[in-house]
């Protein structure tokens, strides 16, 4: 079984007491690589610490999360951008728009998102997009910057058929699928039947969105197996086939070593 957890925050304080056990369980479950998106200026140190401790296994991204966009967004964005001159990253993330929690800084979120999309073109890196209650708005921003020059993933996809069609229309973007697909009240299983598995990569969004039967608990990379099981059910494939295809998708998108 081959699995890549393409979106995890195991550098967060929720894992301070047992990170070594979390990594071991991930490896035992078949997780070959864990990709770590940044959140804001305060999370950079933690991110680098875990990426440095587990080199070539935990690989960092760099970006400013939309819910971290506030009055100090300009200074935060400048510090985030400086990181790219100091070390290499696998992608620009976690970036995007979040219109679920608070729309106070919606205009600024758009500015920050589009600026980081331009970095994607300049640095030739994929993007990991957060799009809570904002998929169509994110697509609009991508079109503003230049969809033909951009590539990436809509992380934690849980959208409608219409939103799915908009994303697939971009051609160079994949869907990040996590524990939400196992939730009984989710329509995601039905929506995904219209997608080819070549458009899907697997993630956890740890410590959030743990799959059934762990829902409500802290999520971790080893739980990706539950996502694989659900996708195998949806697409009528074996666990190994789902693991192989989604792993290859992630390798191609993020330029990972085989």
PDB file of C-alpha atoms in Angstrom:
ATOM      1  CA  UNK A   1       0.000   0.000   0.000  1.00  0.00           C
ATOM      2  CA  UNK A   2       1.337   3.426  -1.022  1.00  0.00           C
ATOM      3  CA  UNK A   3      -0.196   6.598   0.396  1.00  0.00           C
ATOM      4  CA  UNK A   4       0.884  10.242   0.424  1.00  0.00           C
ATOM      5  CA  UNK A   5      -0.765  12.522   2.970  1.00  0.00           C
ATOM      6  CA  UNK A   6      -0.760  15.691   0.893  1.00  0.00           C
ATOM      7  CA  UNK A   7      -2.058  18.034   3.603  1.00  0.00           C
ATOM      8  CA  UNK A   8      -1.287  17.705   7.305  1.00  0.00           C
ATOM      9  CA  UNK A   9      -0.555  20.029  10.222  1.00  0.00           C
ATOM     10  CA  UNK A  10       1.274  17.555  12.450  1.00  0.00           C
ATOM     11  CA  UNK A  11       3.660  20.343  13.411  1.00  0.00           C
ATOM     12  CA  UNK A  12       0.871  21.849  15.549  1.00  0.00           C
ATOM     13  CA  UNK A  13       0.904  21.653  19.337  1.00  0.00           C
ATOM     14  CA  UNK A  14      -1.676  18.843  19.332  1.00  0.00           C
ATOM     15  CA  UNK A  15       1.197  16.499  18.404  1.00  0.00           C
ATOM     16  CA  UNK A  16       3.862  17.779  20.801  1.00  0.00           C
ATOM     17  CA  UNK A  17       3.637  14.802  23.140  1.00  0.00           C
ATOM     18  CA  UNK A  18       3.674  11.911  20.675  1.00  0.00           C
ATOM     19  CA  UNK A  19       4.963  13.053  17.278  1.00  0.00           C
ATOM     20  CA  UNK A  20       7.377  10.116  16.998  1.00  0.00           C
ATOM     21  CA  UNK A  21       4.558   7.620  17.539  1.00  0.00           C
ATOM     22  CA  UNK A  22       2.393   9.489  15.016  1.00  0.00           C
ATOM     23  CA  UNK A  23       5.147   9.252  12.398  1.00  0.00           C
ATOM     24  CA  UNK A  24       5.710   5.565  13.151  1.00  0.00           C
ATOM     25  CA  UNK A  25       2.001   4.757  12.803  1.00  0.00           C
ATOM     26  CA  UNK A  26       1.918   6.638   9.498  1.00  0.00           C
ATOM     27  CA  UNK A  27       4.805   4.614   8.117  1.00  0.00           C
ATOM     28  CA  UNK A  28       3.233   1.365   9.300  1.00  0.00           C
ATOM     29  CA  UNK A  29      -0.003   2.313   7.498  1.00  0.00           C
ATOM     30  CA  UNK A  30       1.872   2.785   4.220  1.00  0.00           C
ATOM     31  CA  UNK A  31       2.193   6.566   4.241  1.00  0.00           C
ATOM     32  CA  UNK A  32       5.359   7.312   2.280  1.00  0.00           C
ATOM     33  CA  UNK A  33       5.367  11.109   2.584  1.00  0.00           C
ATOM     34  CA  UNK A  34       3.549  13.826   4.548  1.00  0.00           C
ATOM     35  CA  UNK A  35       3.221  17.325   3.111  1.00  0.00           C
ATOM     36  CA  UNK A  36       2.991  20.195   5.587  1.00  0.00           C
ATOM     37  CA  UNK A  37       1.242  23.462   4.624  1.00  0.00           C
ATOM     38  CA  UNK A  38       2.081  26.583   6.608  1.00  0.00           C
ATOM     39  CA  UNK A  39      -0.553  28.792   8.268  1.00  0.00           C
ATOM     40  CA  UNK A  40       0.998  32.111   9.243  1.00  0.00           C
ATOM     41  CA  UNK A  41       4.189  33.753  10.521  1.00  0.00           C
ATOM     42  CA  UNK A  42       3.851  32.156  13.959  1.00  0.00           C
ATOM     43  CA  UNK A  43       3.715  28.622  12.544  1.00  0.00           C
ATOM     44  CA  UNK A  44       6.911  28.883  10.476  1.00  0.00           C
ATOM     45  CA  UNK A  45       9.225  27.802  13.302  1.00  0.00           C
ATOM     46  CA  UNK A  46       7.144  24.745  14.166  1.00  0.00           C
ATOM     47  CA  UNK A  47       6.846  23.799  10.504  1.00  0.00           C
ATOM     48  CA  UNK A  48      10.599  23.989   9.939  1.00  0.00           C
ATOM     49  CA  UNK A  49      11.293  22.062  13.123  1.00  0.00           C
ATOM     50  CA  UNK A  50       9.268  19.006  12.054  1.00  0.00           C
ATOM     51  CA  UNK A  51      10.462  19.203   8.446  1.00  0.00           C
ATOM     52  CA  UNK A  52      14.044  19.321   9.707  1.00  0.00           C
ATOM     53  CA  UNK A  53      13.587  16.455  12.136  1.00  0.00           C
ATOM     54  CA  UNK A  54      11.960  14.187   9.539  1.00  0.00           C
ATOM     55  CA  UNK A  55      13.819  15.267   6.405  1.00  0.00           C
ATOM     56  CA  UNK A  56      12.481  13.844   3.131  1.00  0.00           C
ATOM     57  CA  UNK A  57       9.457  12.423   4.955  1.00  0.00           C
ATOM     58  CA  UNK A  58       7.732  15.590   6.199  1.00  0.00           C
ATOM     59  CA  UNK A  59       8.043  18.148   3.414  1.00  0.00           C
ATOM     60  CA  UNK A  60       7.048  21.795   3.950  1.00  0.00           C
ATOM     61  CA  UNK A  61       4.956  24.234   1.965  1.00  0.00           C
ATOM     62  CA  UNK A  62       4.919  27.966   2.617  1.00  0.00           C
ATOM     63  CA  UNK A  63       1.974  30.351   2.510  1.00  0.00           C
ATOM     64  CA  UNK A  64      -0.434  32.561   4.428  1.00  0.00           C
ATOM     65  CA  UNK A  65      -3.789  30.969   5.327  1.00  0.00           C
ATOM     66  CA  UNK A  66      -6.892  33.091   4.587  1.00  0.00           C
ATOM     67  CA  UNK A  67      -8.120  33.016   8.196  1.00  0.00           C
ATOM     68  CA  UNK A  68      -4.754  34.494   9.200  1.00  0.00           C
ATOM     69  CA  UNK A  69      -5.373  37.559   7.014  1.00  0.00           C
ATOM     70  CA  UNK A  70      -6.024  40.546   9.276  1.00  0.00           C
ATOM     71  CA  UNK A  71      -4.821  44.100   9.828  1.00  0.00           C
ATOM     72  CA  UNK A  72      -1.184  42.979   9.657  1.00  0.00           C
ATOM     73  CA  UNK A  73      -1.569  41.078   6.381  1.00  0.00           C
ATOM     74  CA  UNK A  74       1.030  43.126   4.511  1.00  0.00           C
ATOM     75  CA  UNK A  75       3.781  42.508   7.049  1.00  0.00           C
ATOM     76  CA  UNK A  76       2.871  38.831   7.378  1.00  0.00           C
ATOM     77  CA  UNK A  77       2.902  38.392   3.619  1.00  0.00           C
ATOM     78  CA  UNK A  78       6.330  39.998   3.356  1.00  0.00           C
ATOM     79  CA  UNK A  79       7.786  37.672   5.991  1.00  0.00           C
ATOM     80  CA  UNK A  80       6.196  34.670   4.287  1.00  0.00           C
ATOM     81  CA  UNK A  81       7.671  35.688   0.925  1.00  0.00           C
ATOM     82  CA  UNK A  82      11.140  36.063   2.431  1.00  0.00           C
ATOM     83  CA  UNK A  83      11.102  32.363   3.328  1.00  0.00           C
ATOM     84  CA  UNK A  84      11.385  31.357  -0.326  1.00  0.00           C
ATOM     85  CA  UNK A  85      14.840  32.937  -0.544  1.00  0.00           C
ATOM     86  CA  UNK A  86      16.006  30.963   2.495  1.00  0.00           C
ATOM     87  CA  UNK A  87      14.987  27.388   1.622  1.00  0.00           C
ATOM     88  CA  UNK A  88      13.043  25.183  -0.777  1.00  0.00           C
ATOM     89  CA  UNK A  89       9.369  24.313  -0.500  1.00  0.00           C
ATOM     90  CA  UNK A  90       7.224  21.723  -2.234  1.00  0.00           C
ATOM     91  CA  UNK A  91       4.306  24.137  -2.817  1.00  0.00           C
ATOM     92  CA  UNK A  92       2.702  27.435  -1.869  1.00  0.00           C
ATOM     93  CA  UNK A  93       0.109  26.746   0.793  1.00  0.00           C
ATOM     94  CA  UNK A  94      -2.106  26.865   2.582  1.00  0.00           C
ATOM     95  CA  UNK A  95      -3.621  29.779   0.685  1.00  0.00           C
ATOM     96  CA  UNK A  96      -7.078  30.719  -0.550  1.00  0.00           C
ATOM     97  CA  UNK A  97     -10.342  32.184   0.729  1.00  0.00           C
ATOM     98  CA  UNK A  98     -12.491  31.440   3.775  1.00  0.00           C
ATOM     99  CA  UNK A  99     -15.933  33.043   3.778  1.00  0.00           C
ATOM    100  CA  UNK A 100     -17.345  30.715   6.436  1.00  0.00           C
ATOM    101  CA  UNK A 101     -15.951  32.173   9.644  1.00  0.00           C
ATOM    102  CA  UNK A 102     -15.673  35.873   8.919  1.00  0.00           C
ATOM    103  CA  UNK A 103     -16.020  38.106   5.849  1.00  0.00           C
ATOM    104  CA  UNK A 104     -14.473  41.197   7.468  1.00  0.00           C
ATOM    105  CA  UNK A 105     -11.287  40.892   5.435  1.00  0.00           C
ATOM    106  CA  UNK A 106     -12.757  39.363   2.280  1.00  0.00           C
ATOM    107  CA  UNK A 107     -11.194  42.026   0.043  1.00  0.00           C
ATOM    108  CA  UNK A 108      -7.813  41.567   1.703  1.00  0.00           C
ATOM    109  CA  UNK A 109      -8.116  37.768   1.477  1.00  0.00           C
ATOM    110  CA  UNK A 110      -8.558  38.101  -2.263  1.00  0.00           C
ATOM    111  CA  UNK A 111      -5.525  40.367  -2.547  1.00  0.00           C
ATOM    112  CA  UNK A 112      -3.380  37.995  -0.515  1.00  0.00           C
ATOM    113  CA  UNK A 113      -4.587  34.952  -2.429  1.00  0.00           C
ATOM    114  CA  UNK A 114      -3.961  36.458  -5.851  1.00  0.00           C
ATOM    115  CA  UNK A 115      -0.526  37.702  -4.799  1.00  0.00           C
ATOM    116  CA  UNK A 116       0.437  34.196  -3.657  1.00  0.00           C
ATOM    117  CA  UNK A 117      -0.938  32.769  -6.900  1.00  0.00           C
ATOM    118  CA  UNK A 118       1.488  35.063  -8.703  1.00  0.00           C
ATOM    119  CA  UNK A 119       4.282  33.618  -6.552  1.00  0.00           C
ATOM    120  CA  UNK A 120       3.235  30.198  -7.822  1.00  0.00           C
ATOM    121  CA  UNK A 121       3.969  31.309 -11.360  1.00  0.00           C
ATOM    122  CA  UNK A 122       7.206  33.056 -10.408  1.00  0.00           C
ATOM    123  CA  UNK A 123       8.560  30.110  -8.401  1.00  0.00           C
ATOM    124  CA  UNK A 124       6.994  27.416 -10.610  1.00  0.00           C
ATOM    125  CA  UNK A 125       5.296  25.743  -7.649  1.00  0.00           C
ATOM    126  CA  UNK A 126       1.837  24.205  -7.217  1.00  0.00           C
ATOM    127  CA  UNK A 127      -0.642  25.702  -4.751  1.00  0.00           C
ATOM    128  CA  UNK A 128      -2.679  24.114  -1.949  1.00  0.00           C
ATOM    129  CA  UNK A 129      -5.987  25.980  -1.827  1.00  0.00           C
ATOM    130  CA  UNK A 130      -8.296  26.452   1.149  1.00  0.00           C
ATOM    131  CA  UNK A 131     -11.767  27.303  -0.195  1.00  0.00           C
ATOM    132  CA  UNK A 132     -14.316  27.095   2.590  1.00  0.00           C
ATOM    133  CA  UNK A 133     -17.641  28.482   1.333  1.00  0.00           C
ATOM    134  CA  UNK A 134     -15.581  30.069  -1.427  1.00  0.00           C
ATOM    135  CA  UNK A 135     -14.873  27.600  -4.232  1.00  0.00           C
ATOM    136  CA  UNK A 136     -16.362  29.763  -6.978  1.00  0.00           C
ATOM    137  CA  UNK A 137     -14.606  32.834  -5.588  1.00  0.00           C
ATOM    138  CA  UNK A 138     -11.292  30.965  -5.593  1.00  0.00           C
ATOM    139  CA  UNK A 139     -11.855  29.904  -9.194  1.00  0.00           C
ATOM    140  CA  UNK A 140     -12.506  33.554 -10.065  1.00  0.00           C
ATOM    141  CA  UNK A 141      -9.190  34.591  -8.477  1.00  0.00           C
ATOM    142  CA  UNK A 142      -7.351  31.861 -10.370  1.00  0.00           C
ATOM    143  CA  UNK A 143      -8.863  33.098 -13.623  1.00  0.00           C
ATOM    144  CA  UNK A 144      -7.811  36.649 -12.733  1.00  0.00           C
ATOM    145  CA  UNK A 145      -4.175  35.571 -12.385  1.00  0.00           C
ATOM    146  CA  UNK A 146      -3.967  33.046 -15.222  1.00  0.00           C
ATOM    147  CA  UNK A 147      -5.309  29.489 -14.976  1.00  0.00           C
ATOM    148  CA  UNK A 148      -3.125  28.202 -17.804  1.00  0.00           C
ATOM    149  CA  UNK A 149      -0.009  29.050 -15.765  1.00  0.00           C
ATOM    150  CA  UNK A 150      -1.254  27.684 -12.434  1.00  0.00           C
ATOM    151  CA  UNK A 151      -1.564  24.196 -10.998  1.00  0.00           C
ATOM    152  CA  UNK A 152      -2.528  22.818  -7.626  1.00  0.00           C
ATOM    153  CA  UNK A 153      -5.153  21.224  -5.433  1.00  0.00           C
ATOM    154  CA  UNK A 154      -8.433  22.316  -3.892  1.00  0.00           C
ATOM    155  CA  UNK A 155      -7.685  20.950  -0.446  1.00  0.00           C
ATOM    156  CA  UNK A 156     -10.496  19.343   1.587  1.00  0.00           C
ATOM    157  CA  UNK A 157     -12.909  19.382  -1.324  1.00  0.00           C
ATOM    158  CA  UNK A 158     -16.525  18.964  -0.297  1.00  0.00           C
ATOM    159  CA  UNK A 159     -18.331  20.981  -2.918  1.00  0.00           C
ATOM    160  CA  UNK A 160     -21.383  20.581  -5.118  1.00  0.00           C
ATOM    161  CA  UNK A 161     -21.610  19.196  -8.653  1.00  0.00           C
ATOM    162  CA  UNK A 162     -21.536  22.748 -10.011  1.00  0.00           C
ATOM    163  CA  UNK A 163     -18.444  23.621  -7.980  1.00  0.00           C
ATOM    164  CA  UNK A 164     -16.802  20.395  -9.094  1.00  0.00           C
ATOM    165  CA  UNK A 165     -17.428  21.318 -12.739  1.00  0.00           C
ATOM    166  CA  UNK A 166     -15.809  24.732 -12.192  1.00  0.00           C
ATOM    167  CA  UNK A 167     -12.682  23.143 -10.712  1.00  0.00           C
ATOM    168  CA  UNK A 168     -12.418  20.496 -13.427  1.00  0.00           C
ATOM    169  CA  UNK A 169     -12.726  23.272 -15.993  1.00  0.00           C
ATOM    170  CA  UNK A 170      -9.378  24.624 -14.802  1.00  0.00           C
ATOM    171  CA  UNK A 171      -7.651  21.439 -16.064  1.00  0.00           C
ATOM    172  CA  UNK A 172      -4.503  21.768 -13.927  1.00  0.00           C
ATOM    173  CA  UNK A 173      -6.167  21.361 -10.531  1.00  0.00           C
ATOM    174  CA  UNK A 174      -6.872  18.266  -8.454  1.00  0.00           C
ATOM    175  CA  UNK A 175      -9.188  17.513  -5.532  1.00  0.00           C
ATOM    176  CA  UNK A 176      -7.811  16.846  -2.063  1.00  0.00           C
ATOM    177  CA  UNK A 177     -10.038  14.237  -0.395  1.00  0.00           C
ATOM    178  CA  UNK A 178      -9.950  13.548   3.346  1.00  0.00           C
ATOM    179  CA  UNK A 179     -12.099  12.118   6.137  1.00  0.00           C
ATOM    180  CA  UNK A 180     -15.148  14.137   5.077  1.00  0.00           C
ATOM    181  CA  UNK A 181     -15.802  11.512   2.390  1.00  0.00           C
ATOM    182  CA  UNK A 182     -16.543   8.975   5.159  1.00  0.00           C
ATOM    183  CA  UNK A 183     -19.116  11.140   6.966  1.00  0.00           C
ATOM    184  CA  UNK A 184     -22.667   9.814   6.775  1.00  0.00           C
ATOM    185  CA  UNK A 185     -24.140  13.290   6.193  1.00  0.00           C
ATOM    186  CA  UNK A 186     -21.717  14.109   3.362  1.00  0.00           C
ATOM    187  CA  UNK A 187     -22.840  14.081  -0.284  1.00  0.00           C
ATOM    188  CA  UNK A 188     -19.225  13.849  -1.412  1.00  0.00           C
ATOM    189  CA  UNK A 189     -19.443  10.148  -2.301  1.00  0.00           C
ATOM    190  CA  UNK A 190     -22.148  10.917  -4.851  1.00  0.00           C
ATOM    191  CA  UNK A 191     -20.373  13.963  -6.296  1.00  0.00           C
ATOM    192  CA  UNK A 192     -17.072  12.079  -6.707  1.00  0.00           C
ATOM    193  CA  UNK A 193     -18.685   9.420  -8.893  1.00  0.00           C
ATOM    194  CA  UNK A 194     -18.497  12.011 -11.689  1.00  0.00           C
ATOM    195  CA  UNK A 195     -14.711  12.330 -11.330  1.00  0.00           C
ATOM    196  CA  UNK A 196     -11.891  10.177 -12.602  1.00  0.00           C
ATOM    197  CA  UNK A 197      -9.514   8.998  -9.871  1.00  0.00           C
ATOM    198  CA  UNK A 198      -6.697  10.694 -11.794  1.00  0.00           C
ATOM    199  CA  UNK A 199      -8.067  13.972 -10.412  1.00  0.00           C
ATOM    200  CA  UNK A 200      -7.837  12.953  -6.742  1.00  0.00           C
ATOM    201  CA  UNK A 201      -5.130  13.041  -4.097  1.00  0.00           C
ATOM    202  CA  UNK A 202      -5.443  11.960  -0.477  1.00  0.00           C
ATOM    203  CA  UNK A 203      -4.992  14.064   2.638  1.00  0.00           C
ATOM    204  CA  UNK A 204      -5.922  14.235   6.306  1.00  0.00           C
ATOM    205  CA  UNK A 205      -5.875  17.926   7.292  1.00  0.00           C
ATOM    206  CA  UNK A 206      -4.602  16.633  10.640  1.00  0.00           C
ATOM    207  CA  UNK A 207      -5.442  17.289  13.406  1.00  0.00           C
ATOM    208  CA  UNK A 208      -8.869  18.091  11.911  1.00  0.00           C
ATOM    209  CA  UNK A 209     -11.574  16.101  10.086  1.00  0.00           C
ATOM    210  CA  UNK A 210     -10.756  12.600  11.313  1.00  0.00           C
ATOM    211  CA  UNK A 211     -12.561   9.939   9.260  1.00  0.00           C
ATOM    212  CA  UNK A 212     -15.129   7.520  10.583  1.00  0.00           C
ATOM    213  CA  UNK A 213     -14.665   5.639  12.941  1.00  0.00           C
ATOM    214  CA  UNK A 214     -12.350   8.263  14.480  1.00  0.00           C
ATOM    215  CA  UNK A 215     -14.611  11.261  13.832  1.00  0.00           C
ATOM    216  CA  UNK A 216     -14.397  13.807  16.641  1.00  0.00           C
ATOM    217  CA  UNK A 217     -10.926  12.688  17.658  1.00  0.00           C
ATOM    218  CA  UNK A 218      -7.541  14.092  16.690  1.00  0.00           C
ATOM    219  CA  UNK A 219      -6.771  13.163  13.100  1.00  0.00           C
ATOM    220  CA  UNK A 220      -3.377  11.793  12.034  1.00  0.00           C
ATOM    221  CA  UNK A 221      -1.722  10.566   8.856  1.00  0.00           C
ATOM    222  CA  UNK A 222      -2.216   6.853   9.554  1.00  0.00           C
ATOM    223  CA  UNK A 223      -5.971   7.398   9.242  1.00  0.00           C
ATOM    224  CA  UNK A 224      -5.571   7.983   5.497  1.00  0.00           C
ATOM    225  CA  UNK A 225      -6.274   4.270   5.127  1.00  0.00           C
ATOM    226  CA  UNK A 226      -9.941   4.984   5.920  1.00  0.00           C
ATOM    227  CA  UNK A 227     -10.055   7.494   3.075  1.00  0.00           C
ATOM    228  CA  UNK A 228      -8.473   4.939   0.749  1.00  0.00           C
ATOM    229  CA  UNK A 229     -11.075   2.354   1.791  1.00  0.00           C
ATOM    230  CA  UNK A 230     -13.944   4.733   1.029  1.00  0.00           C
ATOM    231  CA  UNK A 231     -12.514   5.726  -2.350  1.00  0.00           C
ATOM    232  CA  UNK A 232     -12.039   2.051  -3.221  1.00  0.00           C
ATOM    233  CA  UNK A 233     -15.739   1.552  -2.473  1.00  0.00           C
ATOM    234  CA  UNK A 234     -16.783   4.564  -4.563  1.00  0.00           C
ATOM    235  CA  UNK A 235     -14.677   3.668  -7.612  1.00  0.00           C
ATOM    236  CA  UNK A 236     -14.924  -0.111  -7.373  1.00  0.00           C
ATOM    237  CA  UNK A 237     -11.162  -0.584  -7.118  1.00  0.00           C
ATOM    238  CA  UNK A 238      -8.808  -2.377  -4.749  1.00  0.00           C
ATOM    239  CA  UNK A 239      -7.087  -0.556  -1.900  1.00  0.00           C
ATOM    240  CA  UNK A 240      -3.740  -0.958  -3.649  1.00  0.00           C
ATOM    241  CA  UNK A 241      -5.098   0.500  -6.895  1.00  0.00           C
ATOM    242  CA  UNK A 242      -6.451   3.574  -5.113  1.00  0.00           C
ATOM    243  CA  UNK A 243      -3.174   3.970  -3.223  1.00  0.00           C
ATOM    244  CA  UNK A 244      -1.055   3.620  -6.359  1.00  0.00           C
ATOM    245  CA  UNK A 245      -3.118   6.000  -8.505  1.00  0.00           C
ATOM    246  CA  UNK A 246      -3.507   8.760  -5.910  1.00  0.00           C
ATOM    247  CA  UNK A 247       0.164   8.489  -4.962  1.00  0.00           C
ATOM    248  CA  UNK A 248       1.184   8.879  -8.594  1.00  0.00           C
ATOM    249  CA  UNK A 249      -1.140  11.894  -8.877  1.00  0.00           C
ATOM    250  CA  UNK A 250       0.556  13.515  -5.868  1.00  0.00           C
ATOM    251  CA  UNK A 251       4.056  12.734  -7.150  1.00  0.00           C
ATOM    252  CA  UNK A 252       3.236  14.363 -10.471  1.00  0.00           C
ATOM    253  CA  UNK A 253       1.583  17.461  -8.998  1.00  0.00           C
ATOM    254  CA  UNK A 254       4.200  18.196  -6.341  1.00  0.00           C
ATOM    255  CA  UNK A 255       7.256  16.946  -8.216  1.00  0.00           C
ATOM    256  CA  UNK A 256       8.071  14.398  -5.518  1.00  0.00           C
ATOM    257  CA  UNK A 257      10.803  11.796  -5.801  1.00  0.00           C
ATOM    258  CA  UNK A 258       9.559   8.297  -6.561  1.00  0.00           C
TER     259      UNK A 258
END
